[in-house]
mmCIF file of C-alpha atoms in Angstrom:
data_model
loop_
_atom_site.group_PDB
_atom_site.id
_atom_site.type_symbol
_atom_site.label_atom_id
_atom_site.label_comp_id
_atom_site.label_asym_id
_atom_site.label_seq_id
_atom_site.Cartn_x
_atom_site.Cartn_y
_atom_site.Cartn_z
ATOM 1 C CA UNK N 251 231.367 237.458 192.742
ATOM 2 C CA UNK N 252 233.610 239.769 190.716
ATOM 3 C CA UNK N 253 232.729 243.333 189.836
ATOM 4 C CA UNK N 254 230.794 243.740 186.591
ATOM 5 C CA UNK N 255 233.119 245.107 183.936
ATOM 6 C CA UNK N 256 230.838 245.258 180.901
ATOM 7 C CA UNK N 257 228.183 243.562 178.829
ATOM 8 C CA UNK N 258 228.226 239.896 177.856
ATOM 9 C CA UNK N 259 228.608 239.666 174.045
ATOM 10 C CA UNK N 260 226.115 237.353 172.366
ATOM 11 C CA UNK N 261 224.531 236.705 168.964
ATOM 12 C CA UNK N 262 220.846 235.750 169.072
ATOM 13 C CA UNK N 263 218.792 233.688 166.634
ATOM 14 C CA UNK N 264 215.637 235.789 166.347
ATOM 15 C CA UNK N 265 214.075 233.860 163.477
ATOM 16 C CA UNK N 266 210.263 233.986 163.877
ATOM 17 C CA UNK N 267 210.667 235.473 167.367
ATOM 18 C CA UNK N 268 208.367 238.290 168.436
ATOM 19 C CA UNK N 269 210.202 241.542 169.080
ATOM 20 C CA UNK N 270 208.357 244.680 170.172
ATOM 21 C CA UNK N 271 209.530 248.185 169.273
ATOM 22 C CA UNK N 272 207.739 250.983 171.110
ATOM 23 C CA UNK N 273 208.061 254.180 169.125
ATOM 24 C CA UNK N 274 207.455 255.313 165.573
ATOM 25 C CA UNK N 275 210.333 257.643 164.747
ATOM 26 C CA UNK N 276 213.630 257.215 162.867
ATOM 27 C CA UNK N 277 215.267 255.313 165.739
ATOM 28 C CA UNK N 278 212.374 252.863 165.876
ATOM 29 C CA UNK N 279 212.602 252.477 162.099
ATOM 30 C CA UNK N 280 216.295 251.552 162.339
ATOM 31 C CA UNK N 281 215.585 249.051 165.109
ATOM 32 C CA UNK N 282 212.793 247.463 163.064
ATOM 33 C CA UNK N 283 214.983 247.226 159.956
ATOM 34 C CA UNK N 284 217.753 245.467 161.873
ATOM 35 C CA UNK N 285 215.324 243.040 163.468
ATOM 36 C CA UNK N 286 213.762 242.195 160.119
ATOM 37 C CA UNK N 287 217.200 241.362 158.722
ATOM 38 C CA UNK N 288 217.552 238.884 161.580
ATOM 39 C CA UNK N 289 214.240 237.243 160.678
ATOM 40 C CA UNK N 290 212.300 238.521 163.686
ATOM 41 C CA UNK N 291 208.548 239.077 163.778
ATOM 42 C CA UNK N 292 208.364 242.789 164.539
ATOM 43 C CA UNK N 293 205.535 244.591 166.289
ATOM 44 C CA UNK N 294 205.563 248.408 166.346
ATOM 45 C CA UNK N 295 203.587 250.213 169.034
ATOM 46 C CA UNK N 296 203.025 253.897 168.312
ATOM 47 C CA UNK N 297 200.169 256.261 167.459
ATOM 48 C CA UNK N 298 202.309 257.739 164.652
ATOM 49 C CA UNK N 299 205.052 256.249 162.482
ATOM 50 C CA UNK N 300 207.547 257.384 159.862
ATOM 51 C CA UNK N 301 206.856 256.894 156.178
ATOM 52 C CA UNK N 302 209.456 254.129 156.150
ATOM 53 C CA UNK N 303 207.689 252.244 158.919
ATOM 54 C CA UNK N 304 204.353 252.816 157.231
ATOM 55 C CA UNK N 305 205.702 251.164 154.088
ATOM 56 C CA UNK N 306 206.825 248.174 156.157
ATOM 57 C CA UNK N 307 203.349 247.958 157.657
ATOM 58 C CA UNK N 308 201.679 248.152 154.238
ATOM 59 C CA UNK N 309 203.980 245.455 152.865
ATOM 60 C CA UNK N 310 203.120 243.173 155.773
ATOM 61 C CA UNK N 311 206.695 243.069 157.082
ATOM 62 C CA UNK N 312 205.772 244.472 160.476
ATOM 63 C CA UNK N 313 202.657 244.598 162.612
ATOM 64 C CA UNK N 314 201.495 248.011 163.844
ATOM 65 C CA UNK N 315 199.539 248.715 167.015
ATOM 66 C CA UNK N 316 198.539 252.288 166.282
ATOM 67 C CA UNK N 317 198.087 253.501 169.846
ATOM 68 C CA UNK N 318 199.910 254.116 173.105
ATOM 69 C CA UNK N 319 201.927 251.346 174.737
ATOM 70 C CA UNK N 320 200.189 248.806 176.954
ATOM 71 C CA UNK N 321 201.943 246.218 179.117
ATOM 72 C CA UNK N 322 200.138 243.355 177.384
ATOM 73 C CA UNK N 323 201.892 244.346 174.139
ATOM 74 C CA UNK N 324 204.955 242.477 175.426
ATOM 75 C CA UNK N 325 203.208 239.121 175.846
ATOM 76 C CA UNK N 326 205.277 236.437 174.122
ATOM 77 C CA UNK N 327 208.081 238.847 173.207
ATOM 78 C CA UNK N 328 211.723 237.772 173.117
ATOM 79 C CA UNK N 329 213.094 241.328 173.120
ATOM 80 C CA UNK N 330 211.651 244.777 173.782
ATOM 81 C CA UNK N 331 212.860 248.145 172.526
ATOM 82 C CA UNK N 332 211.799 251.536 173.869
ATOM 83 C CA UNK N 333 212.544 254.106 171.172
ATOM 84 C CA UNK N 334 210.406 257.134 172.041
ATOM 85 C CA UNK N 335 211.187 260.723 173.025
ATOM 86 C CA UNK N 336 209.220 260.294 176.233
ATOM 87 C CA UNK N 337 211.154 259.229 179.309
ATOM 88 C CA UNK N 338 207.849 258.271 180.914
ATOM 89 C CA UNK N 339 206.921 255.891 178.088
ATOM 90 C CA UNK N 340 210.429 254.449 177.982
ATOM 91 C CA UNK N 341 210.288 253.869 181.731
ATOM 92 C CA UNK N 342 206.904 252.164 181.387
ATOM 93 C CA UNK N 343 208.353 249.785 178.782
ATOM 94 C CA UNK N 344 211.348 249.108 181.017
ATOM 95 C CA UNK N 345 209.140 248.380 184.030
ATOM 96 C CA UNK N 346 206.809 246.096 182.050
ATOM 97 C CA UNK N 347 209.676 244.197 180.447
ATOM 98 C CA UNK N 348 211.424 243.789 183.792
ATOM 99 C CA UNK N 349 208.299 242.331 185.374
ATOM 100 C CA UNK N 350 208.054 239.807 182.530
ATOM 101 C CA UNK N 351 211.753 238.959 182.430
ATOM 102 C CA UNK N 352 212.130 240.304 178.885
ATOM 103 C CA UNK N 353 215.455 241.921 177.909
ATOM 104 C CA UNK N 354 214.872 245.574 177.024
ATOM 105 C CA UNK N 355 216.878 248.183 175.130
ATOM 106 C CA UNK N 356 216.233 251.856 175.872
ATOM 107 C CA UNK N 357 217.188 254.271 173.088
ATOM 108 C CA UNK N 358 218.129 257.280 175.187
ATOM 109 C CA UNK N 359 221.097 258.438 177.236
ATOM 110 C CA UNK N 360 219.852 256.988 180.505
ATOM 111 C CA UNK N 361 221.521 253.550 180.201
ATOM 112 C CA UNK N 362 218.433 252.137 181.904
ATOM 113 C CA UNK N 363 218.046 249.113 179.656
ATOM 114 C CA UNK N 364 219.829 245.813 180.188
ATOM 115 C CA UNK N 365 221.259 245.288 176.698
ATOM 116 C CA UNK N 366 222.741 247.429 173.951
ATOM 117 C CA UNK N 367 222.736 246.935 170.196
ATOM 118 C CA UNK N 368 226.279 247.039 168.792
ATOM 119 C CA UNK N 369 227.412 248.654 165.578
ATOM 120 C CA UNK N 370 227.866 245.723 163.206
ATOM 121 C CA UNK N 371 228.399 244.590 159.646
ATOM 122 C CA UNK N 372 228.117 241.312 157.773
ATOM 123 C CA UNK N 373 230.037 239.983 154.805
ATOM 124 C CA UNK N 374 228.972 236.503 153.822
ATOM 125 C CA UNK N 375 228.892 234.359 156.971
ATOM 126 C CA UNK N 376 231.315 236.745 158.693
ATOM 127 C CA UNK N 377 229.601 239.080 161.149
ATOM 128 C CA UNK N 378 231.479 241.616 163.248
ATOM 129 C CA UNK N 379 229.958 243.675 166.060
ATOM 130 C CA UNK N 380 231.526 246.576 167.951
ATOM 131 C CA UNK N 381 230.265 248.094 171.190
ATOM 132 C CA UNK N 382 231.448 250.727 173.633
ATOM 133 C CA UNK N 383 228.866 249.566 176.171
ATOM 134 C CA UNK N 384 226.572 252.409 175.185
ATOM 135 C CA UNK N 385 229.204 254.983 176.104
ATOM 136 C CA UNK N 386 229.903 256.253 172.596
ATOM 137 C CA UNK N 387 227.882 254.834 169.693
ATOM 138 C CA UNK N 388 229.643 257.318 167.393
ATOM 139 C CA UNK N 389 233.049 255.823 168.226
ATOM 140 C CA UNK N 390 231.710 252.293 167.745
ATOM 141 C CA UNK N 391 230.426 253.350 164.321
ATOM 142 C CA UNK N 392 233.835 254.739 163.290
ATOM 143 C CA UNK N 393 235.611 251.556 164.407
ATOM 144 C CA UNK N 394 233.034 249.443 162.592
ATOM 145 C CA UNK N 395 233.551 251.410 159.370
ATOM 146 C CA UNK N 396 237.332 250.992 159.619
ATOM 147 C CA UNK N 397 237.021 247.252 160.197
ATOM 148 C CA UNK N 398 234.512 246.850 157.387
ATOM 149 C CA UNK N 399 237.016 248.357 154.957
ATOM 150 C CA UNK N 400 239.808 246.211 156.391
ATOM 151 C CA UNK N 401 238.008 242.880 155.945
ATOM 152 C CA UNK N 402 239.275 241.699 152.580
ATOM 153 C CA UNK N 403 237.415 239.480 150.158
ATOM 154 C CA UNK N 404 239.679 236.491 150.822
ATOM 155 C CA UNK N 405 238.621 236.485 154.481
ATOM 156 C CA UNK N 406 235.000 236.275 153.400
ATOM 157 C CA UNK N 407 235.827 233.438 150.980
ATOM 158 C CA UNK N 408 237.690 231.625 153.753
ATOM 159 C CA UNK N 409 234.724 232.018 156.095
ATOM 160 C CA UNK N 410 232.388 230.658 153.411
ATOM 161 C CA UNK N 411 234.671 227.675 152.818
ATOM 162 C CA UNK N 412 234.877 226.862 156.527
ATOM 163 C CA UNK N 413 231.110 227.093 156.817
ATOM 164 C CA UNK N 414 230.725 224.558 153.991
ATOM 165 C CA UNK N 415 233.347 222.251 155.506
ATOM 166 C CA UNK N 416 231.939 222.177 159.043
ATOM 167 C CA UNK N 417 229.556 219.207 158.420
ATOM 168 C CA UNK N 418 232.370 217.205 156.759
ATOM 169 C CA UNK N 419 234.768 217.837 159.626
ATOM 170 C CA UNK N 420 232.149 216.961 162.206
ATOM 171 C CA UNK N 421 231.280 213.765 160.324
ATOM 172 C CA UNK N 422 234.918 212.769 159.785
ATOM 173 C CA UNK N 423 235.956 213.248 163.417
ATOM 174 C CA UNK N 424 232.720 212.962 165.426
ATOM 175 C CA UNK N 425 234.380 211.876 168.685
ATOM 176 C CA UNK N 426 237.777 213.491 168.277
ATOM 177 C CA UNK N 427 237.633 217.118 169.362
ATOM 178 C CA UNK N 428 241.429 217.580 169.515
ATOM 179 C CA UNK N 429 241.689 216.475 165.887
ATOM 180 C CA UNK N 430 238.882 218.820 164.885
ATOM 181 C CA UNK N 431 240.742 221.682 166.550
ATOM 182 C CA UNK N 432 243.894 220.755 164.624
ATOM 183 C CA UNK N 433 241.940 220.724 161.352
ATOM 184 C CA UNK N 434 240.473 224.172 161.977
ATOM 185 C CA UNK N 435 243.862 225.539 163.024
ATOM 186 C CA UNK N 436 245.398 224.248 159.771
ATOM 187 C CA UNK N 437 242.610 225.659 157.611
ATOM 188 C CA UNK N 438 242.969 229.167 159.011
ATOM 189 C CA UNK N 439 246.752 229.206 158.694
ATOM 190 C CA UNK N 440 248.254 232.171 156.777
ATOM 191 C CA UNK N 441 249.257 230.095 153.754
ATOM 192 C CA UNK N 442 245.661 228.986 153.182
ATOM 193 C CA UNK N 443 244.573 232.617 153.110
ATOM 194 C CA UNK N 444 247.395 233.376 150.670
ATOM 195 C CA UNK N 445 246.282 230.541 148.370
ATOM 196 C CA UNK N 446 242.720 231.867 148.435
ATOM 197 C CA UNK N 447 243.946 235.357 147.645
ATOM 198 C CA UNK N 448 245.918 233.953 144.703
ATOM 199 C CA UNK N 449 242.892 231.892 143.575
ATOM 200 C CA UNK N 450 244.980 228.725 143.913
ATOM 201 C CA UNK N 451 241.924 226.606 144.568
ATOM 202 C CA UNK N 452 243.611 223.328 143.628
ATOM 203 C CA UNK N 453 246.140 223.822 146.417
ATOM 204 C CA UNK N 454 243.402 224.832 148.854
ATOM 205 C CA UNK N 455 241.538 221.629 147.995
ATOM 206 C CA UNK N 456 244.698 219.589 148.526
ATOM 207 C CA UNK N 457 245.094 221.054 152.009
ATOM 208 C CA UNK N 458 241.467 220.307 152.799
ATOM 209 C CA UNK N 459 241.812 216.687 151.717
ATOM 210 C CA UNK N 460 245.041 216.310 153.685
ATOM 211 C CA UNK N 461 243.211 217.532 156.790
ATOM 212 C CA UNK N 462 240.350 215.107 156.276
ATOM 213 C CA UNK N 463 242.429 212.064 155.357
#
């Protein structure tokens, strides 16, 4: 087995999945906000919470267990997050999650958790995530900001078009993977992007129909 060189990048579908955030401060609030955007069912465990988290509780967006962490809080959880200032509490969350086989993120400098949350942005269906493996979140944030400015509108429009076309391509060539690869390669060619940038939608449509003929 080769030496581990980093984390395995993955995007998770957390729709209606229970995710537990232990902690009630600003870091926990950011974790909860990101999870809610992903459609997760968020449980906060903390005796005290920020005003922002309290508003989420009052609106019914998150569930609050207003007390100290207990191991049973993780029952049925897909992911766990320890976001407290107490190394002891964070360790307790890590130990409980490990016993239950639940991936856990620890929001301190210890690198004790087994996954990290990248710096990311989304434009339309296009989602980009940057990670330094937990080594420098500040650097990941700078790179993410640069990339976010670099992603032009025509790339987003192209991504939206490809998303709409996927069912048609799959239906047209259900048993022909090489042909599907050729179609996708043609549709992401530089000239297609240029036509989108120029708003030459008639020509874009012609290329699409040529690919599907």
